[in-house]
Amino acid sequence: MQKIKVAINIFLFILVIGAGFFVLPICRAEQSEVTVSDGVIRAGERSWQAFPNWRGSLSLVIGDLNADGSREIVVAPGAGGGPHVRIFSFEGRLLGQFNAYASGFRGGVNLAVGDVNSDGRDEIVTGAGPGGGPHVRIFDGAGQVLNQWFAYSKWMKSGVLVQVERGQVVTSEQDVSFGFEMPVPFHRQEHRLSCEIASLTSVLLYKGVDITESELIGLQPQAEPMEYKNGIWGDPSKGYVGDIDASQPLMTGYGVYWEPIAEVAVNFRPAHSFRGADWEYLKAQLLADNALVVWGNLYDAPLALIWQTPEGAEVLGFRGEHAYMVIGWQGDSDSPDRVILMDPLRGRRNVSFDWFLRNWSFLGNSGVVVE
């Protein structure tokens, strides 16, 4: 049994068992120095700066990368640092270096080592730090990529911690406060009351469908009668109600609900509508890289609108009925501080979790999922 010590402000001991390894947690290193003597990392005889221009935290692990019976030191900057990984001998000699991620990335690198492919050599496992997606990569001792994947949705921004246990890579989120954001493009609605089909346009563009709002409007069913008269109007669960360029207050135009929008969407991608969902449902869809259009309102206290269809069914609507996309969150995913929206009128919005839940509830927590 050996003890490993890194030159840090508070002494930190990590056990290395036999010829194995243990991931050194990210710690605050004094001027990024590590000290090496007689095969043991300690504050002592030999010292060098791993990254002369870096004064932040370090991620450091030890393993036998070339199966020669001698272990090497692998080190990278922690959160706020670049993607640079360096390999040193226990005498402080630089043996190799490479960038684990794009050169401009500044989330740092989480490290682990272990033999993950049963070749008798330890591989270097990296996880992108906070602000990066959960990108896991495996490198050989020469810095060549052997494998890579996203441990979670690639739009997670929390960073990913990595370990190797019995030859298997184990991952966990690093800092959930960074949240999640799907890069759905902003498409501004082209008509006064076209928020629903404009939101679907953005979603389909994100999914790689080359489509215009006008083309989708041509597929959208029209509810009859088109004009409101004597309390009778169209059914928004069957088609668009009123004139798409008219006015909700004047009851000359209204909008359309989730079922007809889903029917348009399935012409291009698998899709379905839903009602009565909760936040956990939305979160699960986003983590599965499914895009979301939900129904809410432009106002915090909207005026209810009630009419009947020609078949006698009662319709509950709201002045200010509005559809928009949910694209992410900030904070803990179970109860986030903020919800990130893409609004076809106002672009990217960052709203409180409570505001979103209240706004989404007006029309029964409804929406459309596009896979």
Coordinates of C-alpha atoms in Angstrom, one line a residue:
M1 CA 0.0 0.0 0.0
Q2 CA 1.3 3.4 -1.0
K3 CA 0.3 6.9 -0.2
I4 CA 0.1 9.7 -2.7
K5 CA 0.3 13.3 -1.8
V6 CA 0.0 16.3 -4.1
A7 CA 1.3 19.8 -3.1
I8 CA -2.0 21.4 -2.1
N9 CA -3.0 24.0 0.5
I10 CA -4.4 21.3 2.8
F11 CA -2.6 17.9 2.8
L12 CA -4.6 15.3 0.8
F13 CA -3.9 11.6 0.8
I14 CA -5.1 9.2 -1.8
L15 CA -4.5 5.4 -1.6
V16 CA -3.1 3.5 -4.5
I17 CA -3.6 -0.3 -4.0
G18 CA -1.0 -2.6 -5.5
A19 CA -0.4 -1.8 -9.1
G20 CA -3.8 -0.3 -9.4
F21 CA -4.9 3.3 -9.3
F22 CA -7.3 5.6 -7.7
V23 CA -8.8 8.8 -9.3
L24 CA -7.5 11.8 -7.5
P25 CA -10.4 14.2 -6.9
I26 CA -10.0 17.7 -8.4
C27 CA -8.1 19.7 -5.8
R28 CA -6.7 23.2 -5.5
A29 CA -2.9 22.8 -6.3
E30 CA -0.3 25.4 -5.2
Q31 CA 0.8 26.9 -8.6
S32 CA -0.3 23.6 -10.3
E33 CA 2.8 21.9 -8.8
V34 CA 3.1 18.1 -8.2
T35 CA 6.1 16.6 -6.4
V36 CA 7.6 13.3 -7.2
S37 CA 10.1 11.1 -5.3
D38 CA 10.8 7.4 -5.4
G39 CA 7.6 6.6 -7.2
V40 CA 5.5 8.4 -4.7
I41 CA 3.8 11.8 -5.3
R42 CA 4.6 14.0 -2.3
A43 CA 5.8 17.5 -1.3
G44 CA 9.5 17.0 -1.5
E45 CA 12.6 16.6 -3.5
R46 CA 11.3 16.9 -7.1
S47 CA 8.8 19.4 -8.3
W48 CA 7.7 20.9 -11.5
Q49 CA 4.8 23.0 -12.9
A50 CA 2.5 20.9 -15.0
F51 CA 1.0 23.9 -16.6
P52 CA 3.1 27.1 -16.1
N53 CA 0.3 29.4 -17.0
W54 CA -2.4 27.7 -15.0
R55 CA -3.0 28.5 -11.3
G56 CA -6.3 26.7 -10.8
S57 CA -7.4 23.2 -9.8
L58 CA -5.9 20.0 -11.2
S59 CA -7.3 16.6 -12.0
L60 CA -4.5 14.0 -11.6
V61 CA -4.4 10.2 -11.9
I62 CA -1.6 7.6 -12.0
G63 CA -1.4 4.4 -14.1
D64 CA 0.8 2.2 -16.2
L65 CA 0.1 3.4 -19.7
N66 CA 2.7 1.3 -21.5
A67 CA 2.7 -2.0 -19.5
D68 CA 6.4 -1.5 -18.5
G69 CA 5.8 -1.9 -14.8
S70 CA 6.3 1.8 -14.2
R71 CA 3.5 4.1 -13.5
E72 CA 3.0 7.5 -15.2
I73 CA 1.3 10.6 -13.9
V74 CA -1.5 12.1 -16.0
V75 CA -2.7 15.6 -15.2
A76 CA -5.1 18.1 -16.6
P77 CA -6.5 21.5 -15.6
G78 CA -9.8 21.4 -13.6
A79 CA -12.9 23.6 -14.0
G80 CA -12.1 26.9 -15.8
G81 CA -9.0 25.4 -17.5
G82 CA -8.4 24.2 -21.0
P83 CA -8.5 20.7 -22.5
H84 CA -4.8 20.0 -22.2
V85 CA -3.7 16.6 -20.8
R86 CA 0.0 16.0 -20.0
I87 CA 1.8 12.7 -19.1
F88 CA 4.8 12.8 -16.9
S89 CA 7.3 10.2 -15.5
F90 CA 7.8 10.1 -11.8
E91 CA 11.0 12.0 -12.4
G92 CA 9.1 14.9 -13.8
R93 CA 9.9 14.2 -17.5
L94 CA 7.2 15.1 -20.0
L95 CA 6.3 12.0 -21.8
G96 CA 3.4 13.2 -23.9
Q97 CA 0.6 15.7 -24.2
F98 CA -2.7 16.2 -26.1
N99 CA -5.9 18.1 -26.1
A100 CA -8.8 15.9 -24.9
Y101 CA -11.4 18.3 -26.4
A102 CA -11.5 21.4 -28.7
S103 CA -8.7 23.8 -27.9
G104 CA -11.1 26.6 -27.0
F105 CA -12.9 24.6 -24.3
R106 CA -12.6 26.1 -20.8
G107 CA -14.4 23.7 -18.6
G108 CA -11.3 21.6 -17.7
V109 CA -10.9 17.9 -17.9
N110 CA -11.9 15.2 -15.4
L111 CA -9.5 12.2 -15.5
A112 CA -9.4 8.5 -14.8
V113 CA -7.1 5.7 -15.8
G114 CA -7.6 1.9 -16.1
D115 CA -7.4 -1.0 -18.4
V116 CA -10.8 -0.8 -20.1
N117 CA -10.0 -3.0 -23.1
S118 CA -8.1 -5.8 -21.5
D119 CA -4.8 -5.1 -23.4
G120 CA -2.7 -5.1 -20.2
R121 CA -2.2 -1.3 -20.4
D122 CA -4.0 1.4 -18.6
E123 CA -6.0 3.8 -20.8
I124 CA -6.7 7.5 -20.1
V125 CA -10.4 8.3 -19.6
T126 CA -11.5 11.9 -19.9
G127 CA -14.8 13.7 -19.1
A128 CA -15.5 17.2 -20.1
G129 CA -15.8 19.6 -17.2
P130 CA -18.6 22.0 -16.3
G131 CA -20.0 24.0 -19.2
G132 CA -19.3 21.1 -21.6
G133 CA -21.5 18.2 -22.6
P134 CA -21.1 14.8 -20.9
H135 CA -18.5 13.8 -23.5
V136 CA -16.4 10.8 -22.4
R137 CA -13.3 9.9 -24.4
I138 CA -10.8 7.0 -24.0
F139 CA -7.2 7.6 -25.1
D140 CA -4.1 5.3 -25.3
G141 CA -0.8 6.4 -23.8
A142 CA 0.1 8.2 -27.0
G143 CA -3.0 10.4 -26.9
Q144 CA -4.9 8.5 -29.7
V145 CA -8.7 8.3 -29.3
L146 CA -9.8 4.7 -28.9
N147 CA -13.5 5.4 -28.1
Q148 CA -15.9 8.2 -27.2
W149 CA -19.5 8.7 -26.4
F150 CA -21.9 11.0 -24.5
A151 CA -22.8 9.6 -21.1
Y152 CA -26.1 11.6 -21.1
S153 CA -27.8 13.9 -23.4
K154 CA -25.2 15.8 -25.3
W155 CA -27.0 19.1 -24.4
M156 CA -26.3 18.6 -20.7
K157 CA -23.9 21.3 -19.5
S158 CA -23.0 19.9 -16.1
G159 CA -19.8 18.2 -17.1
V160 CA -19.1 14.5 -16.4
L161 CA -17.0 12.8 -13.7
V162 CA -15.3 9.6 -14.7
Q163 CA -14.0 6.5 -12.9
V164 CA -12.8 3.1 -13.9
E165 CA -14.1 0.2 -11.9
R166 CA -13.2 -3.4 -12.8
G167 CA -12.4 -2.3 -16.3
Q168 CA -15.7 -0.4 -16.8
V169 CA -16.1 3.3 -17.2
V170 CA -18.5 4.8 -14.6
T171 CA -19.8 8.3 -15.0
S172 CA -21.8 10.9 -13.0
E173 CA -22.8 14.5 -13.4
Q174 CA -20.4 17.0 -12.0
D175 CA -22.2 20.3 -11.5
V176 CA -26.0 20.2 -12.1
S177 CA -26.2 24.0 -11.8
F178 CA -25.0 24.3 -15.4
G179 CA -28.2 22.7 -16.6
F180 CA -29.3 21.7 -20.1
E181 CA -30.0 23.6 -23.3
M182 CA -31.1 22.1 -26.6
P183 CA -29.9 24.4 -29.5
V184 CA -33.3 24.8 -31.2
P185 CA -33.1 27.6 -33.8
F186 CA -35.3 30.7 -33.4
H187 CA -37.9 31.1 -36.2
R188 CA -40.0 34.2 -35.8
Q189 CA -43.7 33.7 -36.5
E190 CA -44.6 35.1 -39.9
H191 CA -48.3 35.8 -39.0
R192 CA -50.1 37.5 -36.2
L193 CA -51.5 34.3 -34.8
S194 CA -49.2 31.6 -36.1
C195 CA -47.2 30.8 -33.0
E196 CA -48.1 27.1 -33.0
I197 CA -47.0 26.3 -36.6
A198 CA -44.0 28.7 -36.2
S199 CA -42.9 26.7 -33.1
L200 CA -43.3 23.5 -35.1
T201 CA -41.1 25.0 -37.9
S202 CA -38.3 25.6 -35.4
V203 CA -38.6 22.1 -34.0
L204 CA -38.5 20.5 -37.5
L205 CA -35.5 22.6 -38.5
Y206 CA -33.7 21.4 -35.4
K207 CA -34.5 17.9 -36.4
G208 CA -33.0 18.4 -39.8
V209 CA -36.2 18.9 -41.8
D210 CA -35.8 21.7 -44.4
I211 CA -39.3 23.3 -44.2
T212 CA -40.9 26.7 -44.2
E213 CA -43.7 28.0 -42.1
S214 CA -45.8 28.6 -45.2
E215 CA -45.4 25.0 -46.3
L216 CA -46.6 23.8 -42.8
I217 CA -49.6 26.2 -42.8
G218 CA -50.6 24.6 -46.1
L219 CA -50.9 21.2 -44.2
Q220 CA -52.7 22.6 -41.2
P221 CA -56.4 21.8 -41.1
Q222 CA -58.9 24.7 -40.9
A223 CA -61.7 24.3 -38.3
E224 CA -65.2 25.2 -39.4
P225 CA -66.9 27.6 -39.2
M226 CA -64.1 30.0 -39.7
E227 CA -66.2 33.0 -38.4
Y228 CA -67.4 33.3 -34.9
K229 CA -71.2 33.9 -34.8
N230 CA -73.8 33.5 -32.0
G231 CA -71.4 31.7 -29.7
I232 CA -70.5 29.1 -32.4
W233 CA -67.0 28.7 -33.7
G234 CA -64.5 26.1 -34.7
D235 CA -62.9 23.4 -32.6
P236 CA -59.1 24.1 -32.0
S237 CA -58.5 20.4 -31.3
K238 CA -59.5 19.7 -34.9
G239 CA -58.0 22.6 -36.8
Y240 CA -57.1 26.2 -36.9
V241 CA -59.8 28.5 -35.5
G242 CA -60.4 31.8 -37.3
D243 CA -58.1 33.9 -39.4
I244 CA -54.3 33.5 -38.8
D245 CA -53.8 37.2 -39.4
A246 CA -56.8 38.4 -37.4
S247 CA -57.5 39.3 -33.7
Q248 CA -58.2 37.2 -30.6
P249 CA -59.9 40.1 -28.7
L250 CA -62.2 40.7 -31.7
M251 CA -62.9 36.9 -31.9
T252 CA -61.9 36.9 -35.6
G253 CA -58.9 34.7 -35.1
Y254 CA -57.8 32.3 -32.3
G255 CA -55.3 29.5 -32.9
V256 CA -55.0 25.7 -32.9
Y257 CA -54.3 23.1 -30.2
W258 CA -51.8 20.3 -29.9
E259 CA -53.6 17.4 -31.8
P260 CA -53.7 19.1 -35.2
I261 CA -50.1 20.3 -34.8
A262 CA -49.0 16.7 -34.0
E263 CA -50.9 15.5 -37.1
V264 CA -48.9 18.0 -39.2
A265 CA -45.6 17.0 -37.6
V266 CA -46.0 13.2 -38.3
N267 CA -45.6 14.0 -42.0
F268 CA -42.0 14.6 -41.3
R269 CA -41.0 13.0 -38.0
P270 CA -42.4 10.6 -35.4
A271 CA -44.6 12.8 -33.1
H272 CA -47.5 12.8 -30.7
S273 CA -49.5 15.1 -28.6
F274 CA -50.0 15.0 -24.9
R275 CA -52.1 16.5 -22.1
G276 CA -51.9 16.5 -18.3
A277 CA -48.1 15.9 -18.3
D278 CA -45.7 17.1 -15.6
W279 CA -42.2 18.4 -15.5
E280 CA -40.7 14.9 -15.2
Y281 CA -42.3 14.1 -18.5
L282 CA -40.8 17.1 -20.2
K283 CA -37.4 16.5 -18.8
A284 CA -37.4 12.9 -19.9
Q285 CA -38.3 14.0 -23.5
L286 CA -35.5 16.6 -23.6
L287 CA -32.9 14.1 -22.3
A288 CA -34.0 11.7 -25.0
D289 CA -33.3 14.6 -27.5
N290 CA -37.0 14.9 -28.3
A291 CA -38.2 18.4 -29.1
L292 CA -41.1 20.0 -27.3
V293 CA -43.9 22.5 -28.2
V294 CA -46.1 23.4 -25.3
W295 CA -49.2 25.6 -24.9
G296 CA -49.3 28.5 -22.5
N297 CA -50.2 32.2 -22.7
L298 CA -48.9 35.6 -23.4
Y299 CA -50.4 37.0 -20.2
D300 CA -50.1 36.1 -16.5
A301 CA -53.8 36.3 -15.8
P302 CA -55.5 35.7 -19.2
L303 CA -59.2 36.2 -19.9
A304 CA -61.1 33.0 -20.5
L305 CA -62.9 32.6 -23.9
I306 CA -65.8 30.1 -24.1
W307 CA -67.7 29.0 -27.2
Q308 CA -69.4 26.0 -28.7
T309 CA -68.6 24.0 -31.7
P310 CA -71.3 23.2 -34.4
E311 CA -71.5 19.8 -32.7
G312 CA -72.4 21.4 -29.4
A313 CA -69.1 20.7 -27.6
E314 CA -67.9 23.5 -25.3
V315 CA -64.4 25.0 -25.9
L316 CA -62.4 26.7 -23.2
G317 CA -59.9 29.1 -24.7
F318 CA -57.9 32.0 -23.4
R319 CA -57.1 35.4 -24.8
G320 CA -53.4 35.3 -25.4
E321 CA -53.2 31.6 -26.1
H322 CA -49.6 31.0 -27.1
A323 CA -47.4 28.1 -28.1
Y324 CA -43.6 28.0 -27.5
M325 CA -40.8 25.5 -27.1
V326 CA -39.2 24.2 -23.9
I327 CA -35.5 23.8 -24.7
G328 CA -33.8 23.4 -21.3
W329 CA -33.3 24.4 -17.7
Q330 CA -30.8 25.8 -15.3
G331 CA -30.2 24.3 -11.9
D332 CA -31.2 20.9 -10.5
S333 CA -33.1 19.0 -13.2
D334 CA -35.7 17.8 -10.7
S335 CA -36.7 21.3 -9.6
P336 CA -34.8 23.8 -11.7
D337 CA -34.3 27.5 -10.9
R338 CA -35.1 28.5 -14.4
V339 CA -36.7 27.0 -17.5
I340 CA -35.3 28.0 -21.0
L341 CA -37.9 28.7 -23.7
M342 CA -37.7 29.4 -27.4
D343 CA -40.6 31.8 -28.1
P344 CA -41.6 32.4 -31.7
L345 CA -42.4 36.0 -30.8
R346 CA -39.7 36.9 -28.4
G347 CA -36.8 34.5 -29.0
R348 CA -34.9 32.8 -26.3
R349 CA -36.4 33.4 -22.8
N350 CA -35.2 32.4 -19.3
V351 CA -38.2 32.2 -16.9
S352 CA -38.7 31.0 -13.4
F353 CA -39.7 27.4 -12.8
D354 CA -42.9 28.6 -11.0
W355 CA -43.8 31.0 -13.8
F356 CA -43.5 28.2 -16.3
L357 CA -45.6 25.7 -14.4
R358 CA -48.4 28.3 -13.9
N359 CA -48.3 29.4 -17.5
W360 CA -48.3 25.9 -18.9
S361 CA -51.2 24.9 -16.7
F362 CA -53.8 27.2 -18.3
L363 CA -54.4 24.7 -21.1
G364 CA -54.0 21.6 -19.1
N365 CA -50.2 21.0 -19.4
S366 CA -50.5 20.1 -23.1
G367 CA -48.0 19.9 -25.9
V368 CA -46.4 18.0 -28.8
V369 CA -43.3 15.8 -28.8
V370 CA -41.3 15.6 -32.0
E371 CA -38.7 12.8 -32.0

